[in-house]
PDB file of C-alpha atoms and ligand atoms in Angstrom:
ATOM      1  CA  MET A   1      87.988 103.185  48.431  1.00  0.00           C
ATOM      2  CA  THR A   2      87.369 102.924  52.163  1.00  0.00           C
ATOM      3  CA  HIS A   3      85.724  99.782  53.409  1.00  0.00           C
ATOM      4  CA  ARG A   4      82.211 100.025  54.869  1.00  0.00           C
ATOM      5  CA  MET A   5      82.398  99.395  58.590  1.00  0.00           C
ATOM      6  CA  HIS A   6      79.571  99.210  61.098  1.00  0.00           C
ATOM      7  CA  ILE A   7      79.883  99.836  64.822  1.00  0.00           C
ATOM      8  CA  VAL A   8      78.005  97.693  67.360  1.00  0.00           C
ATOM      9  CA  ARG A   9      78.007  98.029  71.147  1.00  0.00           C
ATOM     10  CA  THR A  10      76.453  94.897  72.607  1.00  0.00           C
ATOM     11  CA  PRO A  11      77.596  91.248  72.655  1.00  0.00           C
ATOM     12  CA  ALA A  12      74.287  90.185  71.067  1.00  0.00           C
ATOM     13  CA  GLU A  13      74.814  92.474  68.078  1.00  0.00           C
ATOM     14  CA  LEU A  14      78.418  91.272  67.745  1.00  0.00           C
ATOM     15  CA  ARG A  15      77.383  87.607  67.792  1.00  0.00           C
ATOM     16  CA  ALA A  16      74.515  88.182  65.331  1.00  0.00           C
ATOM     17  CA  ALA A  17      76.842  89.874  62.828  1.00  0.00           C
ATOM     18  CA  VAL A  18      79.543  87.196  63.097  1.00  0.00           C
ATOM     19  CA  LEU A  19      76.968  84.387  62.841  1.00  0.00           C
ATOM     20  CA  ALA A  20      75.409  85.958  59.734  1.00  0.00           C
ATOM     21  CA  TRP A  21      78.810  85.902  58.001  1.00  0.00           C
ATOM     22  CA  GLN A  22      79.496  82.368  59.156  1.00  0.00           C
ATOM     23  CA  GLN A  23      76.112  81.238  57.797  1.00  0.00           C
ATOM     24  CA  GLN A  24      77.205  82.625  54.412  1.00  0.00           C
ATOM     25  CA  GLY A  25      80.226  80.341  54.622  1.00  0.00           C
ATOM     26  CA  LYS A  26      82.626  83.149  55.557  1.00  0.00           C
ATOM     27  CA  ARG A  27      85.390  82.821  58.104  1.00  0.00           C
ATOM     28  CA  VAL A  28      85.633  85.663  60.601  1.00  0.00           C
ATOM     29  CA  ALA A  29      88.771  87.023  62.327  1.00  0.00           C
ATOM     30  CA  LEU A  30      88.487  88.924  65.616  1.00  0.00           C
ATOM     31  CA  VAL A  31      91.106  91.545  66.533  1.00  0.00           C
ATOM     32  CA  PRO A  32      90.729  92.587  70.194  1.00  0.00           C
ATOM     33  CA  THR A  33      92.294  95.975  71.030  1.00  0.00           C
ATOM     34  CA  MET A  34      92.121  98.783  73.556  1.00  0.00           C
ATOM     35  CA  GLY A  35      92.096 101.405  70.768  1.00  0.00           C
ATOM     36  CA  ALA A  36      94.648 104.203  70.235  1.00  0.00           C
ATOM     37  CA  LEU A  37      95.478 102.197  67.157  1.00  0.00           C
ATOM     38  CA  HIS A  38      98.835 102.235  65.397  1.00  0.00           C
ATOM     39  CA  ALA A  39     100.329 100.294  62.496  1.00  0.00           C
ATOM     40  CA  GLY A  40     100.907  97.294  64.780  1.00  0.00           C
ATOM     41  CA  HIS A  41      97.152  96.963  65.352  1.00  0.00           C
ATOM     42  CA  LEU A  42      96.420  97.395  61.655  1.00  0.00           C
ATOM     43  CA  ALA A  43      98.881  94.563  60.962  1.00  0.00           C
ATOM     44  CA  LEU A  44      96.650  92.373  63.160  1.00  0.00           C
ATOM     45  CA  VAL A  45      93.702  93.193  60.872  1.00  0.00           C
ATOM     46  CA  THR A  46      95.817  92.442  57.795  1.00  0.00           C
ATOM     47  CA  LYS A  47      96.939  89.147  59.322  1.00  0.00           C
ATOM     48  CA  GLY A  48      93.336  88.312  60.229  1.00  0.00           C
ATOM     49  CA  LEU A  49      92.330  88.851  56.610  1.00  0.00           C
ATOM     50  CA  THR A  50      94.951  86.323  55.462  1.00  0.00           C
ATOM     51  CA  MET A  51      93.244  83.729  57.683  1.00  0.00           C
ATOM     52  CA  ALA A  52      89.595  84.729  57.279  1.00  0.00           C
ATOM     53  CA  ASP A  53      87.221  86.461  54.871  1.00  0.00           C
ATOM     54  CA  VAL A  54      86.008  89.148  57.260  1.00  0.00           C
ATOM     55  CA  ALA A  55      87.797  91.104  60.011  1.00  0.00           C
ATOM     56  CA  VAL A  56      86.047  92.345  63.152  1.00  0.00           C
ATOM     57  CA  ALA A  57      87.906  94.548  65.663  1.00  0.00           C
ATOM     58  CA  SER A  58      86.986  95.382  69.228  1.00  0.00           C
ATOM     59  CA  ILE A  59      87.957  98.480  71.166  1.00  0.00           C
ATOM     60  CA  PHE A  60      87.534  98.376  74.919  1.00  0.00           C
ATOM     61  CA  VAL A  61      89.827  99.963  77.490  1.00  0.00           C
ATOM     62  CA  ASN A  62      89.408  97.201  80.031  1.00  0.00           C
ATOM     63  CA  PRO A  63      89.461  98.601  83.591  1.00  0.00           C
ATOM     64  CA  LYS A  64      90.022  95.122  85.074  1.00  0.00           C
ATOM     65  CA  GLN A  65      93.524  94.876  83.616  1.00  0.00           C
ATOM     66  CA  PHE A  66      94.784  98.157  85.110  1.00  0.00           C
ATOM     67  CA  GLY A  67      96.150  98.155  88.647  1.00  0.00           C
ATOM     68  CA  PRO A  68      95.796 100.988  91.175  1.00  0.00           C
ATOM     69  CA  GLY A  69      98.023 103.904  90.119  1.00  0.00           C
ATOM     70  CA  GLU A  70      98.314 102.645  86.535  1.00  0.00           C
ATOM     71  CA  ASP A  71      97.272 104.657  83.471  1.00  0.00           C
ATOM     72  CA  LEU A  72      93.557 103.713  83.085  1.00  0.00           C
ATOM     73  CA  GLU A  73      92.376 107.344  83.197  1.00  0.00           C
ATOM     74  CA  ARG A  74      95.007 108.751  80.867  1.00  0.00           C
ATOM     75  CA  TYR A  75      95.069 105.794  78.449  1.00  0.00           C
ATOM     76  CA  PRO A  76      94.622 107.431  74.989  1.00  0.00           C
ATOM     77  CA  ARG A  77      91.095 107.130  73.554  1.00  0.00           C
ATOM     78  CA  ASP A  78      90.094 108.126  70.003  1.00  0.00           C
ATOM     79  CA  GLU A  79      87.219 105.961  68.741  1.00  0.00           C
ATOM     80  CA  ARG A  80      86.549 108.127  65.686  1.00  0.00           C
ATOM     81  CA  GLY A  81      90.156 108.155  64.533  1.00  0.00           C
ATOM     82  CA  ASP A  82      90.451 104.438  65.261  1.00  0.00           C
ATOM     83  CA  ALA A  83      87.295 103.682  63.234  1.00  0.00           C
ATOM     84  CA  VAL A  84      88.741 105.471  60.199  1.00  0.00           C
ATOM     85  CA  LYS A  85      91.988 103.490  60.500  1.00  0.00           C
ATOM     86  CA  LEU A  86      90.160 100.165  60.884  1.00  0.00           C
ATOM     87  CA  ALA A  87      87.925 100.820  57.878  1.00  0.00           C
ATOM     88  CA  GLY A  88      91.014 101.737  55.868  1.00  0.00           C
ATOM     89  CA  ALA A  89      92.649  98.447  56.860  1.00  0.00           C
ATOM     90  CA  GLY A  90      89.646  96.464  55.580  1.00  0.00           C
ATOM     91  CA  CYS A  91      87.835  95.834  58.850  1.00  0.00           C
ATOM     92  CA  SER A  92      84.080  95.211  58.439  1.00  0.00           C
ATOM     93  CA  LEU A  93      82.792  95.619  61.995  1.00  0.00           C
ATOM     94  CA  LEU A  94      83.858  97.422  65.146  1.00  0.00           C
ATOM     95  CA  TYR A  95      82.634  96.195  68.521  1.00  0.00           C
ATOM     96  CA  ALA A  96      82.949  99.057  71.005  1.00  0.00           C
ATOM     97  CA  PRO A  97      81.050  98.234  74.202  1.00  0.00           C
ATOM     98  CA  ASP A  98      81.025 100.524  77.226  1.00  0.00           C
ATOM     99  CA  VAL A  99      82.121  99.508  80.726  1.00  0.00           C
ATOM    100  CA  ALA A 100      78.540  98.997  81.969  1.00  0.00           C
ATOM    101  CA  THR A 101      77.832  96.618  79.089  1.00  0.00           C
ATOM    102  CA  MET A 102      80.957  94.544  79.757  1.00  0.00           C
ATOM    103  CA  TYR A 103      80.708  94.636  83.553  1.00  0.00           C
ATOM    104  CA  PRO A 104      77.088  95.296  84.563  1.00  0.00           C
ATOM    105  CA  PRO A 105      76.140  95.497  88.245  1.00  0.00           C
ATOM    106  CA  GLY A 106      76.437  92.029  89.759  1.00  0.00           C
ATOM    107  CA  PHE A 107      79.280  90.942  87.464  1.00  0.00           C
ATOM    108  CA  ALA A 108      81.170  88.381  89.556  1.00  0.00           C
ATOM    109  CA  SER A 109      83.198  86.058  87.332  1.00  0.00           C
ATOM    110  CA  PHE A 110      86.939  86.009  86.790  1.00  0.00           C
ATOM    111  CA  VAL A 111      89.097  83.887  84.540  1.00  0.00           C
ATOM    112  CA  ARG A 112      92.449  83.100  86.082  1.00  0.00           C
ATOM    113  CA  VAL A 113      95.122  81.082  84.345  1.00  0.00           C
ATOM    114  CA  SER A 114      97.524  79.745  86.947  1.00  0.00           C
ATOM    115  CA  GLY A 115     101.301  79.782  86.654  1.00  0.00           C
ATOM    116  CA  LEU A 116     102.070  81.869  83.566  1.00  0.00           C
ATOM    117  CA  PRO A 117     100.617  85.130  84.970  1.00  0.00           C
ATOM    118  CA  ASP A 118     102.956  84.993  87.995  1.00  0.00           C
ATOM    119  CA  LEU A 119     106.091  85.337  85.846  1.00  0.00           C
ATOM    120  CA  LEU A 120     107.742  88.333  84.127  1.00  0.00           C
ATOM    121  CA  CYS A 121     105.240  91.239  83.952  1.00  0.00           C
ATOM    122  CA  GLY A 122     102.987  89.480  86.469  1.00  0.00           C
ATOM    123  CA  ARG A 123     105.560  90.101  89.199  1.00  0.00           C
ATOM    124  CA  VAL A 124     105.067  93.864  88.984  1.00  0.00           C
ATOM    125  CA  ARG A 125     101.451  93.919  87.727  1.00  0.00           C
ATOM    126  CA  PRO A 126      99.560  91.592  90.094  1.00  0.00           C
ATOM    127  CA  GLY A 127      96.070  90.834  88.784  1.00  0.00           C
ATOM    128  CA  HIS A 128      96.781  92.318  85.356  1.00  0.00           C
ATOM    129  CA  PHE A 129      96.592  89.033  83.469  1.00  0.00           C
ATOM    130  CA  ASP A 130      93.424  87.963  85.321  1.00  0.00           C
ATOM    131  CA  GLY A 131      91.828  91.111  83.902  1.00  0.00           C
ATOM    132  CA  VAL A 132      93.178  90.297  80.438  1.00  0.00           C
ATOM    133  CA  ALA A 133      92.043  86.645  80.562  1.00  0.00           C
ATOM    134  CA  THR A 134      88.594  87.683  81.776  1.00  0.00           C
ATOM    135  CA  VAL A 135      87.983  90.275  79.068  1.00  0.00           C
ATOM    136  CA  VAL A 136      89.461  88.126  76.297  1.00  0.00           C
ATOM    137  CA  ALA A 137      87.302  85.166  77.389  1.00  0.00           C
ATOM    138  CA  LYS A 138      84.264  87.454  77.204  1.00  0.00           C
ATOM    139  CA  LEU A 139      85.221  88.728  73.748  1.00  0.00           C
ATOM    140  CA  LEU A 140      85.921  85.231  72.426  1.00  0.00           C
ATOM    141  CA  CYS A 141      82.643  83.873  73.822  1.00  0.00           C
ATOM    142  CA  ALA A 142      80.621  86.796  72.502  1.00  0.00           C
ATOM    143  CA  ALA A 143      82.094  86.792  68.989  1.00  0.00           C
ATOM    144  CA  GLN A 144      82.681  83.049  68.433  1.00  0.00           C
ATOM    145  CA  ALA A 145      84.920  84.067  65.539  1.00  0.00           C
ATOM    146  CA  ASP A 146      86.952  81.485  63.639  1.00  0.00           C
ATOM    147  CA  VAL A 147      90.291  83.034  64.593  1.00  0.00           C
ATOM    148  CA  ALA A 148      91.453  85.811  66.947  1.00  0.00           C
ATOM    149  CA  VAL A 149      94.692  87.688  66.360  1.00  0.00           C
ATOM    150  CA  PHE A 150      96.969  89.143  69.066  1.00  0.00           C
ATOM    151  CA  GLY A 151     100.290  90.978  68.807  1.00  0.00           C
ATOM    152  CA  GLU A 152     103.525  89.246  69.774  1.00  0.00           C
ATOM    153  CA  LYS A 153     104.789  92.364  71.560  1.00  0.00           C
ATOM    154  CA  ASP A 154     102.612  91.185  74.460  1.00  0.00           C
ATOM    155  CA  TRP A 155     104.216  87.750  74.265  1.00  0.00           C
ATOM    156  CA  GLN A 156     103.268  86.761  77.803  1.00  0.00           C
ATOM    157  CA  GLN A 157      99.668  87.826  77.199  1.00  0.00           C
ATOM    158  CA  LEU A 158      99.594  85.719  74.024  1.00  0.00           C
ATOM    159  CA  ALA A 159     100.959  82.669  75.880  1.00  0.00           C
ATOM    160  CA  ILE A 160      98.305  83.096  78.589  1.00  0.00           C
ATOM    161  CA  ILE A 161      95.493  83.497  76.038  1.00  0.00           C
ATOM    162  CA  ARG A 162      96.639  80.359  74.178  1.00  0.00           C
ATOM    163  CA  ARG A 163      96.656  78.414  77.477  1.00  0.00           C
ATOM    164  CA  MET A 164      93.198  79.725  78.425  1.00  0.00           C
ATOM    165  CA  ALA A 165      91.653  78.994  75.015  1.00  0.00           C
ATOM    166  CA  ALA A 166      93.031  75.440  75.054  1.00  0.00           C
ATOM    167  CA  ASP A 167      91.983  74.790  78.654  1.00  0.00           C
ATOM    168  CA  LEU A 168      88.446  76.147  78.205  1.00  0.00           C
ATOM    169  CA  ASP A 169      87.792  74.397  74.839  1.00  0.00           C
ATOM    170  CA  ILE A 170      87.337  77.750  73.142  1.00  0.00           C
ATOM    171  CA  ALA A 171      86.880  76.870  69.465  1.00  0.00           C
ATOM    172  CA  THR A 172      88.363  80.119  68.124  1.00  0.00           C
ATOM    173  CA  ALA A 173      91.936  79.594  66.881  1.00  0.00           C
ATOM    174  CA  ILE A 174      94.473  81.942  68.486  1.00  0.00           C
ATOM    175  CA  ALA A 175      97.021  83.522  66.138  1.00  0.00           C
ATOM    176  CA  GLY A 176     100.026  85.709  66.917  1.00  0.00           C
ATOM    177  CA  CYS A 177     101.246  88.549  64.715  1.00  0.00           C
ATOM    178  CA  ALA A 178     104.878  89.706  64.483  1.00  0.00           C
ATOM    179  CA  ILE A 179     105.885  92.925  66.251  1.00  0.00           C
ATOM    180  CA  VAL A 180     105.773  96.073  64.112  1.00  0.00           C
ATOM    181  CA  ARG A 181     108.665  98.461  64.816  1.00  0.00           C
ATOM    182  CA  ASP A 182     109.464 102.038  63.928  1.00  0.00           C
ATOM    183  CA  ALA A 183     112.338 102.405  61.451  1.00  0.00           C
ATOM    184  CA  ASP A 184     114.798 102.822  64.338  1.00  0.00           C
ATOM    185  CA  GLY A 185     113.675  99.587  66.026  1.00  0.00           C
ATOM    186  CA  LEU A 186     111.303 100.762  68.790  1.00  0.00           C
ATOM    187  CA  ALA A 187     108.297  98.435  68.993  1.00  0.00           C
ATOM    188  CA  LEU A 188     105.032 100.281  68.304  1.00  0.00           C
ATOM    189  CA  SER A 189     102.876 100.710  71.393  1.00  0.00           C
ATOM    190  CA  SER A 190      99.931 102.942  72.245  1.00  0.00           C
ATOM    191  CA  ARG A 191     101.953 103.933  75.328  1.00  0.00           C
ATOM    192  CA  ASN A 192     104.765 105.395  73.168  1.00  0.00           C
ATOM    193  CA  ALA A 193     102.447 108.422  72.944  1.00  0.00           C
ATOM    194  CA  TYR A 194     103.381 109.204  76.584  1.00  0.00           C
ATOM    195  CA  LEU A 195     107.110 109.580  75.767  1.00  0.00           C
ATOM    196  CA  SER A 196     108.777 112.989  75.453  1.00  0.00           C
ATOM    197  CA  ALA A 197     111.239 113.361  72.540  1.00  0.00           C
ATOM    198  CA  ASP A 198     114.113 112.721  74.937  1.00  0.00           C
ATOM    199  CA  GLU A 199     112.424 109.646  76.454  1.00  0.00           C
ATOM    200  CA  ARG A 200     111.545 108.368  72.975  1.00  0.00           C
ATOM    201  CA  ALA A 201     115.255 108.498  72.064  1.00  0.00           C
ATOM    202  CA  ARG A 202     116.287 106.757  75.297  1.00  0.00           C
ATOM    203  CA  ALA A 203     113.568 104.104  74.905  1.00  0.00           C
ATOM    204  CA  LEU A 204     115.642 102.647  72.072  1.00  0.00           C
ATOM    205  CA  GLY A 205     117.853 101.240  74.820  1.00  0.00           C
ATOM    206  CA  LEU A 206     115.324  98.423  75.183  1.00  0.00           C
ATOM    207  CA  PRO A 207     115.357  96.941  71.627  1.00  0.00           C
ATOM    208  CA  ARG A 208     119.074  97.658  71.356  1.00  0.00           C
ATOM    209  CA  ALA A 209     119.796  95.710  74.538  1.00  0.00           C
ATOM    210  CA  LEU A 210     117.634  92.827  73.313  1.00  0.00           C
ATOM    211  CA  MET A 211     119.537  92.681  70.031  1.00  0.00           C
ATOM    212  CA  ALA A 212     122.956  93.015  71.673  1.00  0.00           C
ATOM    213  CA  THR A 213     122.071  90.293  74.181  1.00  0.00           C
ATOM    214  CA  ARG A 214     120.906  87.987  71.404  1.00  0.00           C
ATOM    215  CA  GLU A 215     124.119  88.551  69.456  1.00  0.00           C
ATOM    216  CA  ALA A 216     126.238  87.932  72.546  1.00  0.00           C
ATOM    217  CA  ILE A 217     124.427  84.669  73.342  1.00  0.00           C
ATOM    218  CA  LEU A 218     124.606  83.484  69.733  1.00  0.00           C
ATOM    219  CA  ALA A 219     128.328  84.343  69.734  1.00  0.00           C
ATOM    220  CA  GLY A 220     128.750  81.969  72.664  1.00  0.00           C
ATOM    221  CA  MET A 221     128.755  84.264  75.713  1.00  0.00           C
ATOM    222  CA  PRO A 222     127.215  82.547  78.780  1.00  0.00           C
ATOM    223  CA  VAL A 223     123.552  83.570  79.124  1.00  0.00           C
ATOM    224  CA  ALA A 224     123.994  85.088  82.612  1.00  0.00           C
ATOM    225  CA  ALA A 225     126.876  87.300  81.449  1.00  0.00           C
ATOM    226  CA  ALA A 226     125.023  88.354  78.294  1.00  0.00           C
ATOM    227  CA  LEU A 227     121.915  89.265  80.328  1.00  0.00           C
ATOM    228  CA  ALA A 228     124.022  91.222  82.829  1.00  0.00           C
ATOM    229  CA  ALA A 229     125.592  93.214  79.975  1.00  0.00           C
ATOM    230  CA  GLY A 230     122.136  93.810  78.486  1.00  0.00           C
ATOM    231  CA  GLU A 231     120.844  95.046  81.857  1.00  0.00           C
ATOM    232  CA  ARG A 232     123.743  97.505  82.083  1.00  0.00           C
ATOM    233  CA  GLY A 233     122.866  98.737  78.583  1.00  0.00           C
ATOM    234  CA  ILE A 234     119.220  99.366  79.520  1.00  0.00           C
ATOM    235  CA  LYS A 235     120.183 101.222  82.695  1.00  0.00           C
ATOM    236  CA  ALA A 236     122.832 103.257  80.836  1.00  0.00           C
ATOM    237  CA  ALA A 237     120.164 104.291  78.298  1.00  0.00           C
ATOM    238  CA  GLY A 238     118.384 106.047  81.180  1.00  0.00           C
ATOM    239  CA  PHE A 239     115.632 103.623  82.161  1.00  0.00           C
ATOM    240  CA  ALA A 240     114.434 104.537  85.644  1.00  0.00           C
ATOM    241  CA  ARG A 241     113.634 100.913  86.385  1.00  0.00           C
ATOM    242  CA  LEU A 242     114.350  97.588  84.726  1.00  0.00           C
ATOM    243  CA  ASP A 243     111.669  95.024  85.573  1.00  0.00           C
ATOM    244  CA  TYR A 244     113.378  92.137  83.810  1.00  0.00           C
ATOM    245  CA  LEU A 245     115.631  91.052  81.007  1.00  0.00           C
ATOM    246  CA  GLU A 246     115.262  87.281  80.748  1.00  0.00           C
ATOM    247  CA  LEU A 247     115.812  84.421  78.366  1.00  0.00           C
ATOM    248  CA  VAL A 248     112.713  82.230  78.590  1.00  0.00           C
ATOM    249  CA  ASP A 249     111.051  79.272  76.921  1.00  0.00           C
ATOM    250  CA  GLY A 250     108.540  80.909  74.553  1.00  0.00           C
ATOM    251  CA  GLU A 251     105.702  78.634  75.668  1.00  0.00           C
ATOM    252  CA  THR A 252     106.207  77.991  79.384  1.00  0.00           C
ATOM    253  CA  LEU A 253     107.956  81.357  79.974  1.00  0.00           C
ATOM    254  CA  HIS A 254     110.357  79.614  82.342  1.00  0.00           C
ATOM    255  CA  SER A 255     113.847  81.105  82.571  1.00  0.00           C
ATOM    256  CA  MET A 256     116.488  79.338  80.518  1.00  0.00           C
ATOM    257  CA  GLY A 257     120.145  79.226  81.436  1.00  0.00           C
ATOM    258  CA  ALA A 258     121.251  78.181  77.964  1.00  0.00           C
ATOM    259  CA  PRO A 259     119.955  78.862  74.457  1.00  0.00           C
ATOM    260  CA  ALA A 260     117.531  76.303  72.993  1.00  0.00           C
ATOM    261  CA  GLN A 261     114.828  75.949  70.354  1.00  0.00           C
ATOM    262  CA  GLY A 262     111.877  78.282  71.011  1.00  0.00           C
ATOM    263  CA  ALA A 263     113.825  80.570  73.364  1.00  0.00           C
ATOM    264  CA  ARG A 264     112.783  84.192  73.583  1.00  0.00           C
ATOM    265  CA  LEU A 265     114.444  87.238  75.109  1.00  0.00           C
ATOM    266  CA  MET A 266     111.961  89.305  77.082  1.00  0.00           C
ATOM    267  CA  ALA A 267     112.403  92.760  78.593  1.00  0.00           C
ATOM    268  CA  ALA A 268     110.366  95.367  80.451  1.00  0.00           C
ATOM    269  CA  GLY A 269     111.363  98.643  82.005  1.00  0.00           C
ATOM    270  CA  VAL A 270     110.190 102.117  82.908  1.00  0.00           C
ATOM    271  CA  ILE A 271     111.416 105.235  81.162  1.00  0.00           C
ATOM    272  CA  GLY A 272     110.200 108.430  82.842  1.00  0.00           C
ATOM    273  CA  THR A 273     106.789 107.232  84.001  1.00  0.00           C
ATOM    274  CA  THR A 274     106.081 104.992  81.021  1.00  0.00           C
ATOM    275  CA  ARG A 275     106.424 101.231  81.240  1.00  0.00           C
ATOM    276  CA  LEU A 276     107.581  99.587  77.990  1.00  0.00           C
ATOM    277  CA  ILE A 277     107.881  95.915  77.065  1.00  0.00           C
ATOM    278  CA  ASP A 278     109.610  94.212  74.147  1.00  0.00           C
ATOM    279  CA  ASN A 279     110.841  90.754  73.125  1.00  0.00           C
ATOM    280  CA  ILE A 280     112.700  88.993  70.330  1.00  0.00           C
ATOM    281  CA  ALA A 281     113.225  85.397  69.253  1.00  0.00           C
ATOM    282  CA  LEU A 282     116.687  84.072  69.948  1.00  0.00           C
TER     283      LEU A 282
HETATM  284  O1  PAF B   1      96.614  93.738  74.101  1.00  0.00           O
HETATM  285  C1  PAF B   1      95.618  94.454  74.353  1.00  0.00           C
HETATM  286  O2  PAF B   1      95.362  95.481  73.702  1.00  0.00           O
HETATM  287  C2  PAF B   1      94.685  94.051  75.480  1.00  0.00           C
HETATM  288  O3  PAF B   1      95.382  93.499  76.535  1.00  0.00           O
HETATM  289  C3  PAF B   1      93.542  93.147  75.016  1.00  0.00           C
HETATM  290  C4  PAF B   1      94.041  91.823  74.477  1.00  0.00           C
HETATM  291  C5  PAF B   1      92.716  93.843  73.947  1.00  0.00           C
HETATM  292  C6  PAF B   1      92.619  92.836  76.193  1.00  0.00           C
HETATM  293  O4  PAF B   1      92.094  93.995  76.745  1.00  0.00           O
END
């Protein structure tokens, strides 16, 4: 049986619904998304329901996190299809505001975490994480849920959101959810929809390089040499551009020259015109 799910479009309606559940003693999980939902998003709902009694999802393609020339206009949108998937996953409420509701005339506030957004993806997407922090702060403030769940594929985003929530005394707990991959290892992403069959096959170069680099480091190869071999693998797979392949501390995102507890391998590159990111624990 499909779950009953309501759709609301204003922050006041969102807050009223969450508060009503909380007043009944229920814990509420918020799952922020930009829609075009895949199994990775539905895993966030499932994870939310292990930590709370009720799951609420949001869908908002946030213009403030897209740079000039990025894919804001062509970003896939399918609210109806997404609503069916969310209801099937056990979600009770969908918050789907429009741009004018989120950013009405006169909107003038920005949330900027310093430091973390300048690293990794931030080097090629200036301003992106300010847009993310701003919209996530708005969603967290509006919902005041007990927990909010974010995917670990966007590891840097998750680190920034954790920092922001701690710094701003946001009471909602921030939870990460493991990456969901296709059977062949490609991390699920709404942007995989842009890939041609040939690009989809070549995109596997990214997770394969991450795994090969991890194995090389764990086998004792110096980190710099292992990363250089991984970079060659990504380029040989046909990536037009490699933004980074780095071993970093999972919390501070600072580069590490040697393996240590909490280290994470992070990669981003462009195949055709599609930018893909991925990461694995060491
Ligand atoms: O990860 C995403 O889908 C987005 O960056 C988020 C967290 C929903 C903010 O727009």
